[in-house]
Coordinates of C-alpha atoms in Angstrom, one line a residue:
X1 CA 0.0 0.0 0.0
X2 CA 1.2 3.3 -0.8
X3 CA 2.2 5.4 1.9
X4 CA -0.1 8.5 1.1
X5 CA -3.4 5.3 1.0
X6 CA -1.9 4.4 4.5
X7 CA -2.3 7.3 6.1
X8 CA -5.9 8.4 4.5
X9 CA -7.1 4.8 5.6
X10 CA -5.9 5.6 9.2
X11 CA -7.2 9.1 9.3
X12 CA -10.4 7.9 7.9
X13 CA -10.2 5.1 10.6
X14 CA -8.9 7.5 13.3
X15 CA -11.7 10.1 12.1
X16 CA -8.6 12.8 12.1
X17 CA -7.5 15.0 9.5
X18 CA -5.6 13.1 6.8
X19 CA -3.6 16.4 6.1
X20 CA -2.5 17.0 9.8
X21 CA -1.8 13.5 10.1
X22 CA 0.2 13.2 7.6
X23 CA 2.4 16.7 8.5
X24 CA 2.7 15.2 11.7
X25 CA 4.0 11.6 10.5
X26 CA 6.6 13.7 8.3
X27 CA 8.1 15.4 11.7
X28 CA 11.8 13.9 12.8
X29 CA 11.1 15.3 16.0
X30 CA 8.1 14.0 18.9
X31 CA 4.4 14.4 17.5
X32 CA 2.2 16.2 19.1
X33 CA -0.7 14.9 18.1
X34 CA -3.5 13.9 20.4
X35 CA -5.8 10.8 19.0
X36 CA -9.3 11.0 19.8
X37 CA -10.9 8.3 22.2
X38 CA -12.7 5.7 19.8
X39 CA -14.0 2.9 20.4
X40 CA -13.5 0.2 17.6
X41 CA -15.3 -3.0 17.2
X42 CA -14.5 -6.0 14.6
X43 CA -16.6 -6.8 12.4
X44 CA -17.8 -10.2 14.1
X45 CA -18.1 -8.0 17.5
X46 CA -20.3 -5.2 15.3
X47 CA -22.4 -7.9 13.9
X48 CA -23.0 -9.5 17.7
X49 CA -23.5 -6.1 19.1
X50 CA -26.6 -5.4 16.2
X51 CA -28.3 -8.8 17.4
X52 CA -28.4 -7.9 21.0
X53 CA -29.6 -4.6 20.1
X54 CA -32.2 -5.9 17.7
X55 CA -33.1 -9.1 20.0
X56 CA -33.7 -6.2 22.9
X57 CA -35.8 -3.7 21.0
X58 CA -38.0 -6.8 19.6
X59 CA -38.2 -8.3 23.2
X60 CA -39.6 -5.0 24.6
X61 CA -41.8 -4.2 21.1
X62 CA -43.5 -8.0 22.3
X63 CA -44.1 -6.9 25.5
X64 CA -45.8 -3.6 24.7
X65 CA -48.1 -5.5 22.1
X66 CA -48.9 -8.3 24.2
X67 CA -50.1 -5.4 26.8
X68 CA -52.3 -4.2 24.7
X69 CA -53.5 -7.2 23.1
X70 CA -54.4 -8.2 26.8
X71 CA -56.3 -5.4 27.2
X72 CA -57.9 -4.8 24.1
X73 CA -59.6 -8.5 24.3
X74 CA -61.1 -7.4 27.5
X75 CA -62.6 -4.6 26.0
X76 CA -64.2 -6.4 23.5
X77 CA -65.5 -10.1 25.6
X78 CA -66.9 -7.4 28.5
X79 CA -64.4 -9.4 31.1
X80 CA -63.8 -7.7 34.5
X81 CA -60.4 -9.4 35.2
X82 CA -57.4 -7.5 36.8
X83 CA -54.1 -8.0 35.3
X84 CA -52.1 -9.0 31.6
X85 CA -52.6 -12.6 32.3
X86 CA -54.0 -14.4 28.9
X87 CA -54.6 -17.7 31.0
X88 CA -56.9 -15.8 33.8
X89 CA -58.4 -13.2 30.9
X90 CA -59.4 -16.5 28.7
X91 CA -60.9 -18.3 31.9
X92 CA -62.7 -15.3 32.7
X93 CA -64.4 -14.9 29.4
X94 CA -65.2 -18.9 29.1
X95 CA -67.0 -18.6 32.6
X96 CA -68.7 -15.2 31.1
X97 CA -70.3 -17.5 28.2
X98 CA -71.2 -20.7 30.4
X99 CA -73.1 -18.0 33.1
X100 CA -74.9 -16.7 29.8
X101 CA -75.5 -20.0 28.0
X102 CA -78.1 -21.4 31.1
X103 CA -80.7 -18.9 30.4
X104 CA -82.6 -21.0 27.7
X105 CA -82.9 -20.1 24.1
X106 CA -87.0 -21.0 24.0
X107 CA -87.7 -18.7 26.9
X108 CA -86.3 -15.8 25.9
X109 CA -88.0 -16.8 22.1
X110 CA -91.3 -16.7 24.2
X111 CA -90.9 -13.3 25.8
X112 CA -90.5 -12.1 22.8
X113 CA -93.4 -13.6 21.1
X114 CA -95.7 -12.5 24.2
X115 CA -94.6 -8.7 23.7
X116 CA -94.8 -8.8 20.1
X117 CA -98.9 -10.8 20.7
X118 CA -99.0 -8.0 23.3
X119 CA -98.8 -5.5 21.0
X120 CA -100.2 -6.4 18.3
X121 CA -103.4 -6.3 20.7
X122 CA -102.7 -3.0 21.9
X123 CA -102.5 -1.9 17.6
X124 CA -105.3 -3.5 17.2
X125 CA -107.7 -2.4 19.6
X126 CA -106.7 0.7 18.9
X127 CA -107.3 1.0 14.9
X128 CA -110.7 -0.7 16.2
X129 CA -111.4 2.4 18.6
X130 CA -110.3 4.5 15.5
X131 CA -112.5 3.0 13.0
X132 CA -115.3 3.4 15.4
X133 CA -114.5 7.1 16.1
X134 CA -114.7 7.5 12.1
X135 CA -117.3 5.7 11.7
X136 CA -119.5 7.7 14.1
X137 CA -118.3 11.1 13.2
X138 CA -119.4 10.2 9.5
X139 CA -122.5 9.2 10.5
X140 CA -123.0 12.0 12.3
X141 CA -122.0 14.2 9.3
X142 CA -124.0 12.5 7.0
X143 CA -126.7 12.7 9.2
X144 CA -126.6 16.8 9.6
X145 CA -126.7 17.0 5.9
X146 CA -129.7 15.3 5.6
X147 CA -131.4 17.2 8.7
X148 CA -130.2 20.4 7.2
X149 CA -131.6 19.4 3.6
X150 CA -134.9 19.1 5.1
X151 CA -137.7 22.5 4.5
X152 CA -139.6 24.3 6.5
X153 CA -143.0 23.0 7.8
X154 CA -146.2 24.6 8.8
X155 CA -146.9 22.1 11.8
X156 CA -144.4 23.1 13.8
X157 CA -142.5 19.8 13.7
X158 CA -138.5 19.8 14.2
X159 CA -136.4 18.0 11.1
X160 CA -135.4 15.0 13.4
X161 CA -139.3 14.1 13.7
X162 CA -140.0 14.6 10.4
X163 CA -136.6 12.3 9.4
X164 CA -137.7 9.9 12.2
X165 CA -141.4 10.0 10.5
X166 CA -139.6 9.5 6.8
X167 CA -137.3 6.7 8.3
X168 CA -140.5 5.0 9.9
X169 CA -142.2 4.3 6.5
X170 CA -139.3 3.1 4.7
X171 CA -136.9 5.9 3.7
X172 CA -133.3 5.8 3.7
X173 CA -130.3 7.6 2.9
X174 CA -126.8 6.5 1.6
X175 CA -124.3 8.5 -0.5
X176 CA -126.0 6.2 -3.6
X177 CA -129.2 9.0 -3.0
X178 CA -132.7 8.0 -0.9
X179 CA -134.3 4.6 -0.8
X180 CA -137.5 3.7 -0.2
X181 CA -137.9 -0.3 1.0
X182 CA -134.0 -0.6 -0.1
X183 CA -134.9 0.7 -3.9
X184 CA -133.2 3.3 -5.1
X185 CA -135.8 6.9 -5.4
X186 CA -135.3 7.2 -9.4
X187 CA -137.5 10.1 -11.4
X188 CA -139.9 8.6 -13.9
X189 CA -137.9 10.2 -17.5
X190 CA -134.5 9.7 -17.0
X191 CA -134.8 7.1 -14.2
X192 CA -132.1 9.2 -12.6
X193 CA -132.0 9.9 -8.7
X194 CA -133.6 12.2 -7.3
X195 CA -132.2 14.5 -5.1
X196 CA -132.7 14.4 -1.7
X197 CA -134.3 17.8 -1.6
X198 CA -136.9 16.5 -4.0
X199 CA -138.0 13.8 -1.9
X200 CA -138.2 15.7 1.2
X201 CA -140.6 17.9 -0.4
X202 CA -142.5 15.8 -2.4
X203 CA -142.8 14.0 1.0
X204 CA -144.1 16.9 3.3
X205 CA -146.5 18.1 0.4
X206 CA -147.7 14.7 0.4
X207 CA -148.1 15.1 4.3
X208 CA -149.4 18.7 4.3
X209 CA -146.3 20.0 6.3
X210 CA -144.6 22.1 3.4
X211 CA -144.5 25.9 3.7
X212 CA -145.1 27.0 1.0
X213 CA -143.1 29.8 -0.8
X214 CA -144.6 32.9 -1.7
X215 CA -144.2 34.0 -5.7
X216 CA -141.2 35.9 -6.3
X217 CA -140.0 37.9 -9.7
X218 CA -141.0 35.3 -12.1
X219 CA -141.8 32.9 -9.4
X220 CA -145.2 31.1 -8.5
X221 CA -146.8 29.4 -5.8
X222 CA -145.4 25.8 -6.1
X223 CA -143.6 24.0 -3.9
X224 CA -140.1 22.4 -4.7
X225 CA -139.2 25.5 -7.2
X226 CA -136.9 26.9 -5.3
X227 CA -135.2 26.8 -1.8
X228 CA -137.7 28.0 0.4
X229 CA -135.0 28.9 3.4
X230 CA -131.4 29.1 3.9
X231 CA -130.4 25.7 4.7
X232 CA -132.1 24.7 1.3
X233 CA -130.6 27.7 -0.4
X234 CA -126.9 26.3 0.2
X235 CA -127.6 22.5 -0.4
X236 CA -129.0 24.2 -4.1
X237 CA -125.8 25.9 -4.3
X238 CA -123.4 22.6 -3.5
X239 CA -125.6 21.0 -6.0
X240 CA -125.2 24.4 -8.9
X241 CA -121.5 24.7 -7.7
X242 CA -121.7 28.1 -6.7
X243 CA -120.1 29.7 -3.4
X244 CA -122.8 30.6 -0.7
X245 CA -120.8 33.5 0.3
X246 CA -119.5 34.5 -3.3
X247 CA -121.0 37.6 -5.3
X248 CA -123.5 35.4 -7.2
X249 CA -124.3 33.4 -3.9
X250 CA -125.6 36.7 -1.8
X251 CA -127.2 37.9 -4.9
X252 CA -129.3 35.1 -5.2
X253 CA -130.0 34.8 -1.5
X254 CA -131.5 38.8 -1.0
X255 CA -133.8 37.8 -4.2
X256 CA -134.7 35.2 -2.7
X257 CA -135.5 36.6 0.7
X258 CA -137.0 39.7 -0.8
X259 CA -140.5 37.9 -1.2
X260 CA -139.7 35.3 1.8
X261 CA -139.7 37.3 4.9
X262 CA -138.8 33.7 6.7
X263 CA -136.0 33.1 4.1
X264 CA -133.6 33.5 7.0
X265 CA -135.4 32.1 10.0

C-alpha cells in the first residue's frame, strides 16, 4: 500500500484529518498529536453487538403488544379481570359465556313472542277504537246533511221528527241517494236519482207539512221550485257549484228573501 493510501485509511479510521496527520508523521522530532478516544469493534463484535440490540428492542416491542392485546380483548369479551394474564383473561371470558348459556334459548324466544302478541293487541284495539270514532263522526256528518236538507214545515215539527217519521215508512239515505224499501228513489224520465231535496218535499206536500213559498219575480206558488230557506238555499248551491258566500251566492240569497220574509229564520 502506498504510503499517502496508509495514512488516508488511518485518518479515515482514526476520524482525524488526513492532512494534519500526515504533517505530523513527516516530523523527525516527537508528535504532538492527540488521537481521539474511539471505540472500535470487529466486524464479528459489530455484527454481535446489532443482534443484541435488535433481539432487545424486539423483546420489549413483544411486550408492549402483548399489553395491549391483553387489554384490548377485554374490551371487547366485557371481562372484568385484573391484570395481563392471557390464561386468567381466557378463563374469565369462558365462565362469562357458560353463566350466559343457562338462560334458555325458547324462553327468551317466548318473551319475545308474548310482547310482540302483546302488541299487536294494543295496535289492534286501537285501529278498532279508531274506525269506530270515524265511523261515528261520519255518520253524524252525514246525518246533519240530511237534517239540514230538510224545509220548512207549517206544523211546527222539528227536522229529526220529520226524518224519524220518513225513516218510519221506509226511507233511507246513503251516499248512492234515498231509498225507499231498499230501492233506489229514481225520477220517472230519465230514471235518474232524485235529489234528496226533492223527496223531502215531495214527501211533506204529500203530508201537508210544506210551507209554502210565496211567488217571487217570475216565481209562483209551487212548492219544490226553489229553496224556500237558507239551509235549502246552500244545499242548491253545493248541488249548482256556486259559493254561498260568493257575489253570485248573496245575490241570489237577498232575491230570494225579498219575497220570503222567513227566508232566514
Amino acid at each position: 500500500m502506498k504510503r499517502e493510501e496508509f495514512i488516508k485509511s488511518l485518518a479515515d479510521t482514526l476520524k482525524v484529518d488526513a492532512k494534519l496527520l500526515a504533517t505530523e508523521l513527516n516530523k523527525e522530532n516527537d508528535i504532538k498529536f492527540e488521537l481521539p478516544k474511539l471505540n472500535l469493534f470487529t466486524d464479528k463484535e459489530l455484527s454481535t453487538r446489532d443482534e443484541n440490540i435488535k433481539k432487545v428492542g424486539y423483546d420489549e416491542g413483544v411486550t408492549v403488544g402483548f399489553d395491549r392485546s391483553a387489554k384490548k380483548i377485554k374490551e371487547i369479551s366485557g371481562v372484568e379481570i385484573e391484570g395481563k394474564d392471557i390464561t386468567k383473561i381466557v378463563g374469565a371470558i369462558v365462565s362469562k359465556a357458560n353463566t350466559e348459556a343457562k338462560v334458555e334459548p325458547d324462553a327468551k324466544l317466548q318473551e319475545a313472542l308474548n310482547s310482540i302478541t302483546k302488541l299487536q293487541g294494543t295496535i289492534s284495539t286501537l285501529e278498532g277504537e279508531r274506525d269506530k270514532a270515524v265511523g261515528d263522526f261520519n255518520s253524524f256528518k252525514q246525518r246533519q246533511t240530511i237534517l239540514a236538507a230538510i224545509p220548512q214545515n207549517t206544523v211546527g215539527l222539528s227536522n229529526e221528527t220529520v226524518l224519524s217519521e220518513m225513516q218510519a215508512q221506509g226511507y233511507s239515505f246513503t251516499e248512492e241517494g234515498v231509498h225507499l224499501n231498499g230501492n233506489l228513489v229514481k225520477d220517472d224520465k230519465m230514471q235518474n236519482p232524485v235529489p234528496m231535496v226533492d223527496v223531502f218535499n215531495q214527501f211533506m206536500t204529500d203530508k201537508n207539512w210544506l210551507k209554502k213559498s210565496r211567488p217571487g219575480r217570475g216565481g209562483d206558488d209551487t212548492t219544490g221550485s226553489k229553496p224556500v230557506n237558507y239551509d235549502q238555499f246552500v244545499k242548491q248551491c253545493e248541488k249548482d257549484g256556486i259559493n254561498p258566500a260568493g257575489e253570485e251566492g248573496i245575490a241570489r240569497a237577498k232575491e230570494l228573501a225579498k219575497d220570503n220574509p222567513e227566508f232566514y229564520n
